[in-house]
PDB file of C-alpha atoms in Angstrom:
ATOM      1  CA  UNK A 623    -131.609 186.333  47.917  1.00 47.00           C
ATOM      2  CA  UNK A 624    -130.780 187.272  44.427  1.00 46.00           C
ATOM      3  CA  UNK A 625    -134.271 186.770  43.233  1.00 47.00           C
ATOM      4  CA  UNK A 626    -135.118 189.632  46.064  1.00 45.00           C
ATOM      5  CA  UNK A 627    -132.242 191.466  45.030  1.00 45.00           C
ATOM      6  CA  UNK A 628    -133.509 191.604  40.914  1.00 45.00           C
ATOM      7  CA  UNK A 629    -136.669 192.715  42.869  1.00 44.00           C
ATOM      8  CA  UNK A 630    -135.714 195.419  44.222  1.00 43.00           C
ATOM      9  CA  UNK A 631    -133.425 196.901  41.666  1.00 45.00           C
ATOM     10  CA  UNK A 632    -136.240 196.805  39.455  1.00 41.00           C
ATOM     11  CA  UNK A 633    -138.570 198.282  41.421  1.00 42.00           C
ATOM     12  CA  UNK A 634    -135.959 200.966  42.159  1.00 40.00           C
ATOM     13  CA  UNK A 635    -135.622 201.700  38.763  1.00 39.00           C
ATOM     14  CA  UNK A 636    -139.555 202.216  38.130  1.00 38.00           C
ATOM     15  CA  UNK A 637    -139.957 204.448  40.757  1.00 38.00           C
ATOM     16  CA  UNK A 638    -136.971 206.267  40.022  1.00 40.00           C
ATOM     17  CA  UNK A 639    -138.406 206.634  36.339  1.00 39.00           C
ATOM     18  CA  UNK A 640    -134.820 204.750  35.085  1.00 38.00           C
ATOM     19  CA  UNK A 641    -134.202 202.856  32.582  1.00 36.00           C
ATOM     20  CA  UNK A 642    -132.696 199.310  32.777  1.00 38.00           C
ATOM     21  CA  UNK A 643    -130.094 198.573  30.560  1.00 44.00           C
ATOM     22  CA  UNK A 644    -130.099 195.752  28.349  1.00 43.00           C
ATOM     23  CA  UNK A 645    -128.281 193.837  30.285  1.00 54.00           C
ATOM     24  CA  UNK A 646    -130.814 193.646  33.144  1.00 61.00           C
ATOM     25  CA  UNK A 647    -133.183 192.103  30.907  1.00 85.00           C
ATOM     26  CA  UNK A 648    -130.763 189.614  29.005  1.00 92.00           C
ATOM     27  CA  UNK A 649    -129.341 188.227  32.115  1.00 97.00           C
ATOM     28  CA  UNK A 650    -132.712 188.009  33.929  1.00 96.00           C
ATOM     29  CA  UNK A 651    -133.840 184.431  32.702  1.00 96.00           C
ATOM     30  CA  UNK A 652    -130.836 183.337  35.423  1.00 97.00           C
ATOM     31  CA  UNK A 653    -131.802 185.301  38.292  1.00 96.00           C
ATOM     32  CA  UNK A 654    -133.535 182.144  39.937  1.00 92.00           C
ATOM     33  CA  UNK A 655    -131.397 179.829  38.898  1.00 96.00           C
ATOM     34  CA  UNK A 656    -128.330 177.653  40.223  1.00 97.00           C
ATOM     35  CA  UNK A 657    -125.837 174.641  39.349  1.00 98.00           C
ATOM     36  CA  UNK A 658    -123.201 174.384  36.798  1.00 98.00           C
ATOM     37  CA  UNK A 659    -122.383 174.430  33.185  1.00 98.00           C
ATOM     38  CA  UNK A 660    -119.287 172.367  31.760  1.00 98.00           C
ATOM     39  CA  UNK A 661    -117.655 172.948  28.201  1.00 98.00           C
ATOM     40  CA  UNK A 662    -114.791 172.793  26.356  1.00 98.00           C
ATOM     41  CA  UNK A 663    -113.891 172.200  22.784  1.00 97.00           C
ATOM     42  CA  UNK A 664    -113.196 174.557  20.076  1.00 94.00           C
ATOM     43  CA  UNK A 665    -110.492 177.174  21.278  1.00 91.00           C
ATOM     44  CA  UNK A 666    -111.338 180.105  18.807  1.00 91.00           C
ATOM     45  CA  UNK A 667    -114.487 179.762  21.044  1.00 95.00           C
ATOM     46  CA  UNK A 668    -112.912 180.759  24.567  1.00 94.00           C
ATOM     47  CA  UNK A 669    -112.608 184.649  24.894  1.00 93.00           C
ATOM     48  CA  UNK A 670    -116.439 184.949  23.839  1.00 96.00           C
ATOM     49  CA  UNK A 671    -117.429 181.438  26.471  1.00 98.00           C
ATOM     50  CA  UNK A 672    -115.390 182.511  29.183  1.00 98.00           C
ATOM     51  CA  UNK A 673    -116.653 186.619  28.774  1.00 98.00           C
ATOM     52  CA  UNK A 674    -120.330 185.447  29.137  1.00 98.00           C
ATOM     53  CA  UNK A 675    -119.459 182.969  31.935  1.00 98.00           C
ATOM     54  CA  UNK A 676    -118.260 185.974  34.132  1.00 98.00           C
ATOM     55  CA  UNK A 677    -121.095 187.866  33.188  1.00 97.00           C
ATOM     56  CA  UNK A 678    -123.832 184.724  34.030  1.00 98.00           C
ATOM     57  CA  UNK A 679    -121.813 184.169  37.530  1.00 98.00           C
ATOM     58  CA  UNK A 680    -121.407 188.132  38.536  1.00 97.00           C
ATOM     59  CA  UNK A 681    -125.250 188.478  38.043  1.00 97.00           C
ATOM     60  CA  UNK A 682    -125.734 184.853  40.153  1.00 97.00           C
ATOM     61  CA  UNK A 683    -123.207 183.584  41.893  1.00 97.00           C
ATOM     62  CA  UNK A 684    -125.020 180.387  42.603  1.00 98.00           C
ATOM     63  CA  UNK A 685    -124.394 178.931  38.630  1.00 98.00           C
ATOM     64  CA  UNK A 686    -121.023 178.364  38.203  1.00 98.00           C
ATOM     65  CA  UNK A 687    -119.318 177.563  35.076  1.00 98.00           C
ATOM     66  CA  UNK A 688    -116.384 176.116  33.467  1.00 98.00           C
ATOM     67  CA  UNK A 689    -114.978 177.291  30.119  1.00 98.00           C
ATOM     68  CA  UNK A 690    -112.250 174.557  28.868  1.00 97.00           C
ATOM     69  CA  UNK A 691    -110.166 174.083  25.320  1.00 94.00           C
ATOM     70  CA  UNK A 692    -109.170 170.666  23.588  1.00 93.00           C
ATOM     71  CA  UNK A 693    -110.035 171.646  19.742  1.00 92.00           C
ATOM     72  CA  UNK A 694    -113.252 171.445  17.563  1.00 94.00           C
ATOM     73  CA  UNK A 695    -113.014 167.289  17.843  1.00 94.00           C
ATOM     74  CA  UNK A 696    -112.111 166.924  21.197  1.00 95.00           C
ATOM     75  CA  UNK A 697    -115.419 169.605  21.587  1.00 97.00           C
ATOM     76  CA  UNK A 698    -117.963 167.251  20.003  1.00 97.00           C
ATOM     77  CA  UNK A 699    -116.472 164.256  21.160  1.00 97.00           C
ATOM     78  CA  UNK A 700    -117.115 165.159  25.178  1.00 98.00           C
ATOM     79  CA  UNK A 701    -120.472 166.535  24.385  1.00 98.00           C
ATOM     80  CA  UNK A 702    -121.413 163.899  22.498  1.00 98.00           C
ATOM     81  CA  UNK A 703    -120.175 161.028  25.564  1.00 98.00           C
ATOM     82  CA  UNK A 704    -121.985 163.406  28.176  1.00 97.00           C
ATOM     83  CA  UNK A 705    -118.666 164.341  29.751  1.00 98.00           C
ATOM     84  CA  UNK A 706    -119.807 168.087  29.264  1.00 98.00           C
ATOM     85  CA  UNK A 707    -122.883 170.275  28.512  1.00 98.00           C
ATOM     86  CA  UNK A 708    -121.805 171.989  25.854  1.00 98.00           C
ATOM     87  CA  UNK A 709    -119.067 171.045  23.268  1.00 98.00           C
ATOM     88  CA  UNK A 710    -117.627 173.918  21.034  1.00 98.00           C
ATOM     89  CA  UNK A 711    -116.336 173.247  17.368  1.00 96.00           C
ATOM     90  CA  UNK A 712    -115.204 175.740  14.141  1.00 93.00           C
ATOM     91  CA  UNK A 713    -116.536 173.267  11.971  1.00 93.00           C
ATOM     92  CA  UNK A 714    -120.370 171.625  11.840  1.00 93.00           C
ATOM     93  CA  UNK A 715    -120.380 168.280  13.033  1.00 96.00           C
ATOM     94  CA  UNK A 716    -120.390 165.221  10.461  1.00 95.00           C
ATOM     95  CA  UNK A 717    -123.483 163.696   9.677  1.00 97.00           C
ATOM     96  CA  UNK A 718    -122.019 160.383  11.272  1.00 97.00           C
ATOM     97  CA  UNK A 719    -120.952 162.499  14.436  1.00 97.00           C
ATOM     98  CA  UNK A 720    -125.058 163.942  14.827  1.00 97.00           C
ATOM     99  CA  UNK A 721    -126.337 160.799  14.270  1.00 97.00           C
ATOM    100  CA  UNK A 722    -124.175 159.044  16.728  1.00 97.00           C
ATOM    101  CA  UNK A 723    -124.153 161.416  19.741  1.00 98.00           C
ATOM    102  CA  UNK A 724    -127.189 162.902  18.413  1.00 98.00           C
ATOM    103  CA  UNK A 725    -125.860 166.693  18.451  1.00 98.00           C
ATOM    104  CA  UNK A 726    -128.095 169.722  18.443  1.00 98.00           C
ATOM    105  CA  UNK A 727    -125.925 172.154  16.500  1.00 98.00           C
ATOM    106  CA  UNK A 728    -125.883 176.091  17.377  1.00 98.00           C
ATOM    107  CA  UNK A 729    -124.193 178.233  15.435  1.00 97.00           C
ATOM    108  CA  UNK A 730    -123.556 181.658  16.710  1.00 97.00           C
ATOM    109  CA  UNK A 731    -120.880 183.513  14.674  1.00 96.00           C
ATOM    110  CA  UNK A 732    -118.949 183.854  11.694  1.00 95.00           C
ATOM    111  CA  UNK A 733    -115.145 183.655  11.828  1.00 92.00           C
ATOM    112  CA  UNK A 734    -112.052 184.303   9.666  1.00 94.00           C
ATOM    113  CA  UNK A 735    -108.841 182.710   9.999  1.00 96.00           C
ATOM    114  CA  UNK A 736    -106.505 184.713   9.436  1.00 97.00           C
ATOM    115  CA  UNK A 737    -102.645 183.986   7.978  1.00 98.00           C
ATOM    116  CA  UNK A 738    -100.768 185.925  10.637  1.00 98.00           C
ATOM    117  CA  UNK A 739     -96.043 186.211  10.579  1.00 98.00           C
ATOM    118  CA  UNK A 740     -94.139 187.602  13.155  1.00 98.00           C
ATOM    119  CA  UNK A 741     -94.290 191.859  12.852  1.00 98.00           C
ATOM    120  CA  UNK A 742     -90.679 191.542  12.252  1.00 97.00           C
ATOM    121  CA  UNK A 743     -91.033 190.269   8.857  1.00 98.00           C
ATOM    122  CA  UNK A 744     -91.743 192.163   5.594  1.00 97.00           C
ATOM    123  CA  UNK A 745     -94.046 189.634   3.773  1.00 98.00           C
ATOM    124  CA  UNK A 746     -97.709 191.413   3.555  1.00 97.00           C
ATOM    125  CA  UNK A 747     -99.445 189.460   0.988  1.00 97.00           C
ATOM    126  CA  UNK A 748     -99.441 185.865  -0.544  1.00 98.00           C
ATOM    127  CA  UNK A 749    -101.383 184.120  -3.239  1.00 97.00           C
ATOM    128  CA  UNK A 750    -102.743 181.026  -2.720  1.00 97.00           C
ATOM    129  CA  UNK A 751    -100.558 179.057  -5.210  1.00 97.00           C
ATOM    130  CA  UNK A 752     -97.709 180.567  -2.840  1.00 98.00           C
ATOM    131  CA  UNK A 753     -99.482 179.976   0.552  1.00 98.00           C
ATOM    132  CA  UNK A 754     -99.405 176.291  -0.669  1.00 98.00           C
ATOM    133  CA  UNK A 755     -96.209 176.249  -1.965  1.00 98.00           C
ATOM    134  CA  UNK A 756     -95.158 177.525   1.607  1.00 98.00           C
ATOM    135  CA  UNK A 757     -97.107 174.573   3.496  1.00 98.00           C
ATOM    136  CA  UNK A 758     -95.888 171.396   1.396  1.00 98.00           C
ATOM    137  CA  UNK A 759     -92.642 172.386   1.777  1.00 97.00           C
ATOM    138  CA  UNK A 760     -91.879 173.337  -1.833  1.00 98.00           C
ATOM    139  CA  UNK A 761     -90.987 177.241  -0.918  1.00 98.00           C
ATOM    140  CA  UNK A 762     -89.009 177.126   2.408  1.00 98.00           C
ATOM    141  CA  UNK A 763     -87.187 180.388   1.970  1.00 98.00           C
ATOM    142  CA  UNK A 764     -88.240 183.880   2.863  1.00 98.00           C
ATOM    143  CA  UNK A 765     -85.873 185.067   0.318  1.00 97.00           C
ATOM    144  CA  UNK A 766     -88.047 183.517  -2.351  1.00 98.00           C
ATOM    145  CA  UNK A 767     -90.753 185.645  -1.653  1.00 97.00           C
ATOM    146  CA  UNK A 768     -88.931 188.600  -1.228  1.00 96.00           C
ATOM    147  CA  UNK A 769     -88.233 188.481   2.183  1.00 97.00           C
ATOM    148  CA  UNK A 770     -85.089 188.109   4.334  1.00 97.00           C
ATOM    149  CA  UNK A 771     -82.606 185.002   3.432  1.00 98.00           C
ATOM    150  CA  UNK A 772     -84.108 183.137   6.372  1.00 98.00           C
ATOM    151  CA  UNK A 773     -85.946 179.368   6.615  1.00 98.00           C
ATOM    152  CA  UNK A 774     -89.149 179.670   6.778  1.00 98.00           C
ATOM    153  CA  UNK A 775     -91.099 177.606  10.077  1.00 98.00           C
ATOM    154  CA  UNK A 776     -93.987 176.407   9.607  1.00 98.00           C
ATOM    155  CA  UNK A 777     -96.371 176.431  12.809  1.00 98.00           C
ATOM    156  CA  UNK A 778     -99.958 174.884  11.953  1.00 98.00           C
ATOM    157  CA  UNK A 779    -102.499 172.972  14.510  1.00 95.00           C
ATOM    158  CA  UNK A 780    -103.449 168.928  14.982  1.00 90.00           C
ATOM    159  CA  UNK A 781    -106.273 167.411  13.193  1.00 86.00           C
ATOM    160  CA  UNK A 782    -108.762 167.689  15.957  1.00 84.00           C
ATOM    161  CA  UNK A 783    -108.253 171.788  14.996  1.00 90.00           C
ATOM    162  CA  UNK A 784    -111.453 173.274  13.212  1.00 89.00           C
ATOM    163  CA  UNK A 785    -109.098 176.036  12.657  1.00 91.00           C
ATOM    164  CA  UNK A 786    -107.251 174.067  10.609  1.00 94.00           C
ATOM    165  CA  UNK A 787    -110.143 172.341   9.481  1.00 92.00           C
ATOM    166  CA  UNK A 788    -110.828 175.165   7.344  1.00 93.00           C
ATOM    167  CA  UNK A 789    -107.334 176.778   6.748  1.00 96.00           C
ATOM    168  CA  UNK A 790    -106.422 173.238   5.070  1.00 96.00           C
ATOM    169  CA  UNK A 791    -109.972 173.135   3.012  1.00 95.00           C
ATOM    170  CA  UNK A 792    -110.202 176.819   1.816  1.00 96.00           C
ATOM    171  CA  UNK A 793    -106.505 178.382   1.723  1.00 97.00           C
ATOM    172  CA  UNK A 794    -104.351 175.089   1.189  1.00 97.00           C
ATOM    173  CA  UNK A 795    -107.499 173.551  -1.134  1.00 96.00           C
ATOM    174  CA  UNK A 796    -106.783 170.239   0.895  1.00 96.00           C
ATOM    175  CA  UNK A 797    -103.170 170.093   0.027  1.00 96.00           C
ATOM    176  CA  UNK A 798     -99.953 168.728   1.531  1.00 96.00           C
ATOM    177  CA  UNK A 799     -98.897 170.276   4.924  1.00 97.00           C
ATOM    178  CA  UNK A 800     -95.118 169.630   5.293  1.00 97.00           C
ATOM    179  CA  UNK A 801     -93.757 166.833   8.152  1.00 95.00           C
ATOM    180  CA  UNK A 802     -91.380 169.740   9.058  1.00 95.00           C
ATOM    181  CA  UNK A 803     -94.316 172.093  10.557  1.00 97.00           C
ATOM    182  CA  UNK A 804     -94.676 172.863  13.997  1.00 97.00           C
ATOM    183  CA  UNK A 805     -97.657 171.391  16.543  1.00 96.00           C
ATOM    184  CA  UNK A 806     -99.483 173.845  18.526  1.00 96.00           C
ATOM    185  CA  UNK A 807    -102.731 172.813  20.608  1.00 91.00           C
ATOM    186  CA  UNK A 808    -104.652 176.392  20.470  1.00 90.00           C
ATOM    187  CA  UNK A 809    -104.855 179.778  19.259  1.00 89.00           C
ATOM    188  CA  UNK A 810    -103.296 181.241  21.765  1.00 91.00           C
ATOM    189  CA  UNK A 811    -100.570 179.391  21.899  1.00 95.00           C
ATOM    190  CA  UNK A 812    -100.394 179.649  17.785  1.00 97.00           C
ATOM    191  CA  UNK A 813    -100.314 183.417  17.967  1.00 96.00           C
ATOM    192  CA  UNK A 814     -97.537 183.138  20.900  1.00 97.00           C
ATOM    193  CA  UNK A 815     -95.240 181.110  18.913  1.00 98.00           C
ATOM    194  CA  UNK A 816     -95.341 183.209  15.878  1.00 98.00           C
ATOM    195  CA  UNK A 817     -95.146 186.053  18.320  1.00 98.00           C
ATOM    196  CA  UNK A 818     -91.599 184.970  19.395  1.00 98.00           C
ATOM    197  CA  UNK A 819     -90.333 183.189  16.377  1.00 98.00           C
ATOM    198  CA  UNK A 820     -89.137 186.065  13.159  1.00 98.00           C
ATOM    199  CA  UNK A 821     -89.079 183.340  10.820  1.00 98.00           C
ATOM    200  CA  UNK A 822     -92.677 181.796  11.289  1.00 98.00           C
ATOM    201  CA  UNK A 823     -95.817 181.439   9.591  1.00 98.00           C
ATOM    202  CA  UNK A 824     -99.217 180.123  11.061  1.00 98.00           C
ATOM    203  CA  UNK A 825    -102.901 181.125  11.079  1.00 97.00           C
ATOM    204  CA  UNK A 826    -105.384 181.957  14.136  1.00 95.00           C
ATOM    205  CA  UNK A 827    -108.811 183.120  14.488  1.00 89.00           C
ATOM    206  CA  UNK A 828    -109.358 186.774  13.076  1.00 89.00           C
ATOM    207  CA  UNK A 829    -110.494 187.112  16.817  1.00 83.00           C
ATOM    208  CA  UNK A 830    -107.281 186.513  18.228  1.00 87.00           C
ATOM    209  CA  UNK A 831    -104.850 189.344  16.112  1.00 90.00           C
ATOM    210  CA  UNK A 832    -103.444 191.488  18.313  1.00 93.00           C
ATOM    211  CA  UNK A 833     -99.962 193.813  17.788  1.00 96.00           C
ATOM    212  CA  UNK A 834     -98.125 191.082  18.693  1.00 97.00           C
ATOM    213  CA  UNK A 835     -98.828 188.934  15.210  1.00 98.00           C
ATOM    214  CA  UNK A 836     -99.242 190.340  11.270  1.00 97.00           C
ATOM    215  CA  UNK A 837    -101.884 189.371   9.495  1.00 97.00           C
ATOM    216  CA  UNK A 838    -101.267 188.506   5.674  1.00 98.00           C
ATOM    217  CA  UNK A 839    -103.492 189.416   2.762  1.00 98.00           C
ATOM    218  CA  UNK A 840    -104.343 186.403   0.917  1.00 97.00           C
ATOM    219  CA  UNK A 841    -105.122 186.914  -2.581  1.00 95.00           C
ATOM    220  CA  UNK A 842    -105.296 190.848  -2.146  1.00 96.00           C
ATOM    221  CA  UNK A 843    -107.670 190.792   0.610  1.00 97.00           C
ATOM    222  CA  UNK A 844    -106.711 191.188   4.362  1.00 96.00           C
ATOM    223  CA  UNK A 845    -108.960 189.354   6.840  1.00 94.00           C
ATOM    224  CA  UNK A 846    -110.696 191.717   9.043  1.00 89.00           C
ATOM    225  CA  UNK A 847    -114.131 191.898  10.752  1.00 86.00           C
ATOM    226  CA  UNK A 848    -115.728 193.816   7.171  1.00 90.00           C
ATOM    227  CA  UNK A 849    -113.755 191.524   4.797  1.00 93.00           C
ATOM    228  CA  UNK A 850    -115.046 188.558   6.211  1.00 92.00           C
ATOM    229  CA  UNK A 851    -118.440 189.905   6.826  1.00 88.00           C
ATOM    230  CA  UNK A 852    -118.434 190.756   3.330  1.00 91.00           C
ATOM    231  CA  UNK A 853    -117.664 187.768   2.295  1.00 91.00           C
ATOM    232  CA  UNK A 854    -114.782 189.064   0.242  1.00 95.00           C
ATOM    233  CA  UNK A 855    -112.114 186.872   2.958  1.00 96.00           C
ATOM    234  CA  UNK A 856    -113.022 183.308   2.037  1.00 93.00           C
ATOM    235  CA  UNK A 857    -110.844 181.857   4.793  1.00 96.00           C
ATOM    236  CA  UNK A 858    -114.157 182.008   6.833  1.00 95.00           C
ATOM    237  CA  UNK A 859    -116.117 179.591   8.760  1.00 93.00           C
ATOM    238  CA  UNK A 860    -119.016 179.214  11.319  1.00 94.00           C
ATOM    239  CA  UNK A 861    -118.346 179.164  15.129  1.00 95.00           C
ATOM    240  CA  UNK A 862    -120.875 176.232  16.472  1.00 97.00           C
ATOM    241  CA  UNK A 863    -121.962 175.045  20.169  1.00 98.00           C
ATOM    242  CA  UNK A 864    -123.078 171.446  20.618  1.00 98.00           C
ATOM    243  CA  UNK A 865    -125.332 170.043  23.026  1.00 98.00           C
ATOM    244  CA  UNK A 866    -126.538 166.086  23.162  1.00 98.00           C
ATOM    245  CA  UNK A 867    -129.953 166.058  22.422  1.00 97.00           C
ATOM    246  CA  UNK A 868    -132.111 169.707  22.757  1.00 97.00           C
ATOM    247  CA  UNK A 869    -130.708 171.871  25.328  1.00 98.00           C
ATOM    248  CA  UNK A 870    -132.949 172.758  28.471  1.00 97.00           C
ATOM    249  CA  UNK A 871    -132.452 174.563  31.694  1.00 97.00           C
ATOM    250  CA  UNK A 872    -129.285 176.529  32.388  1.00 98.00           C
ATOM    251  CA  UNK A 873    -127.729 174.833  29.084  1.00 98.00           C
ATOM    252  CA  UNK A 874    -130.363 176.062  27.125  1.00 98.00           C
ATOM    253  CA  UNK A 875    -130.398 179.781  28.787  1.00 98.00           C
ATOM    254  CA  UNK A 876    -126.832 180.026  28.086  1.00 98.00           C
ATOM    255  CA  UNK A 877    -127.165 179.489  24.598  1.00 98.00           C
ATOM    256  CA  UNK A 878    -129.823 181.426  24.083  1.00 97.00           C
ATOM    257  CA  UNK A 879    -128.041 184.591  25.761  1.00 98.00           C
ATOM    258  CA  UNK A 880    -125.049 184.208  23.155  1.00 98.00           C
ATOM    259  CA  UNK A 881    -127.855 185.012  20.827  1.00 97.00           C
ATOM    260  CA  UNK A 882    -129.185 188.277  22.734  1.00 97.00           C
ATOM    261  CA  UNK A 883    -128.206 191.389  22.354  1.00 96.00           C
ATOM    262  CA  UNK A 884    -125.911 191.281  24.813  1.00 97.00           C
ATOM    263  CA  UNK A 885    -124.179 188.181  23.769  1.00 97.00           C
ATOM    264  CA  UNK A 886    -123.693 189.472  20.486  1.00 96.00           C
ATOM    265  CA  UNK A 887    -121.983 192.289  21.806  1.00 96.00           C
ATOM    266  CA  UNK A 888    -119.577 190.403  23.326  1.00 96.00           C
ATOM    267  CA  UNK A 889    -119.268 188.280  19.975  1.00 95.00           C
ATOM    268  CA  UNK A 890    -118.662 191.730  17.770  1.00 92.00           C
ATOM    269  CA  UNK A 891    -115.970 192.735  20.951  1.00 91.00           C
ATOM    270  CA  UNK A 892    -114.258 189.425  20.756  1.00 90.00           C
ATOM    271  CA  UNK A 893    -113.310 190.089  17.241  1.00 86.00           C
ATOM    272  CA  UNK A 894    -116.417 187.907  15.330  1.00 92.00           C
ATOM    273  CA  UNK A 895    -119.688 188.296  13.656  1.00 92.00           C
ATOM    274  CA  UNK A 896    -122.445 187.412  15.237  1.00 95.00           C
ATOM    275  CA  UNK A 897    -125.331 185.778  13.698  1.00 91.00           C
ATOM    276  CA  UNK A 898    -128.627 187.340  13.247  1.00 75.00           C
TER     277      UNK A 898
END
């Protein structure tokens, strides 16, 4: 039926003289196709997994897919066990972790992660020195940065996080992170606690700012689409979907429409880069 249905709107179109739009033609390698896709992993990854799911299913119902979190480990760790077909991460797997699950690696965008405080407070900008001064506990007043006489709370992700993969590597330079910060499990619920809490600090995906956080300028620059594209916003890492062993069928197709033009539209509206 939906085989027909492509059919026919395409031979609409030609007789009508219209033009398809490039949608048409990047969702067309799934017109025959049905069954199911599984993956999970890497959270950063979920607005851009879960907008190209809807699109795959609207334009066949008959694949259906499921778009799940866990973190960057939990990601390649699932994959790599055959638990699901695809296993997100914000870092590239270890060499130990390819060789083990054997991983096919596919990365599809750039990312910054971004130092984000509640819009209530007046901090704008910190320096590196003072980002990691904040972290290991040796600043833990906002007054000391010129901010309100308040404690500062530290909010910051497990070790499974590629988020904080690279926060920890490139902004902290693999330094302490104080006992006293806060667990979250995504970036969603990272930007909700800092959201509510005046006094917090944390760091998401440049994908996920929205009015409710602030992001902070970190050594002069602010993270933003063009500074990290740029390369001047070194808080910056590679967005990467796994598979266990070389992709094929509907696996394969999905990965290769993140890489269309239409999936790098919905990279670039997500709030990423996409890669050429």
């Amino acid at each position: 039926m939906n085989s027909l249905k492509t059919f026919l709107c395409l031979f609409a179109c030609l007789i009508m003289g219209v033009s398809l739009p490039a949608q048409a033609d990047d969702l067309s390698p799934f017109a025959q196709e049905k069954g199911t896709i599984k993956i999970a992993g890497g959270t950063a990854h979920i607005p851009v997994m879960k907008e190209a799911a809807k699109k795959i299913m609207q334009f066949n119902p008959a694949i259906q897919i499921t778009v799940a979190g866990g973190g960057s480990g939990a990601g390649i760790k699932l994959v790599g066990e055959g638990l699901v077909d695809i296993g997100n991460s914000g870092r590239k797997a270890k060499d130990e972790e390819v060789a083990s699950y054997g991983l096919k690696m596919f990365k599809w965008a750039i990312d910054g992660v971004a130092i984000i405080v509640n819009p209530e407070n007046s901090i704008r900008e910190l320096s590196k020195v003072q980002l990691m001064d904040i972290y290991s506990g040796k600043i833990t007043n906002w007054h000391e940065l010129g901010g309100r006489d308040k404690r500062i709370n530290l909010y910051t992700r497990d070790a499974a996080s590629g988020t904080r993969a690279v926060f920890w590597k490139k902004a902290l330079q693999k330094g302490d992170i104080s006992q006293a910060a806060h667990f979250v499990v995504s970036n969603g619920a990272m930007k909700s606690a800092v959201s509510q809490d005046p006094y917090a600090i944390g760091y998401v995906s440049v994908g996920h700012i929205d009015a409710t956080i602030t992001q902070v300028a970190f050594n002069g620059i602010t993270p933003s689409l063009k500074t990290v594209s740029n390369g001047e916003y070194k808080i910056a890492r590679g967005l990467y979907s796994n598979t266990k062993g070389e992709p094929s069928g509907l696996v394969k197709k999905f990965i290769e429409y993140l890489f269309s033009a239409e999936g790098k539209q919905i990279i670039s509206q997500k709030g990423f880069i996409p890669v050429q």
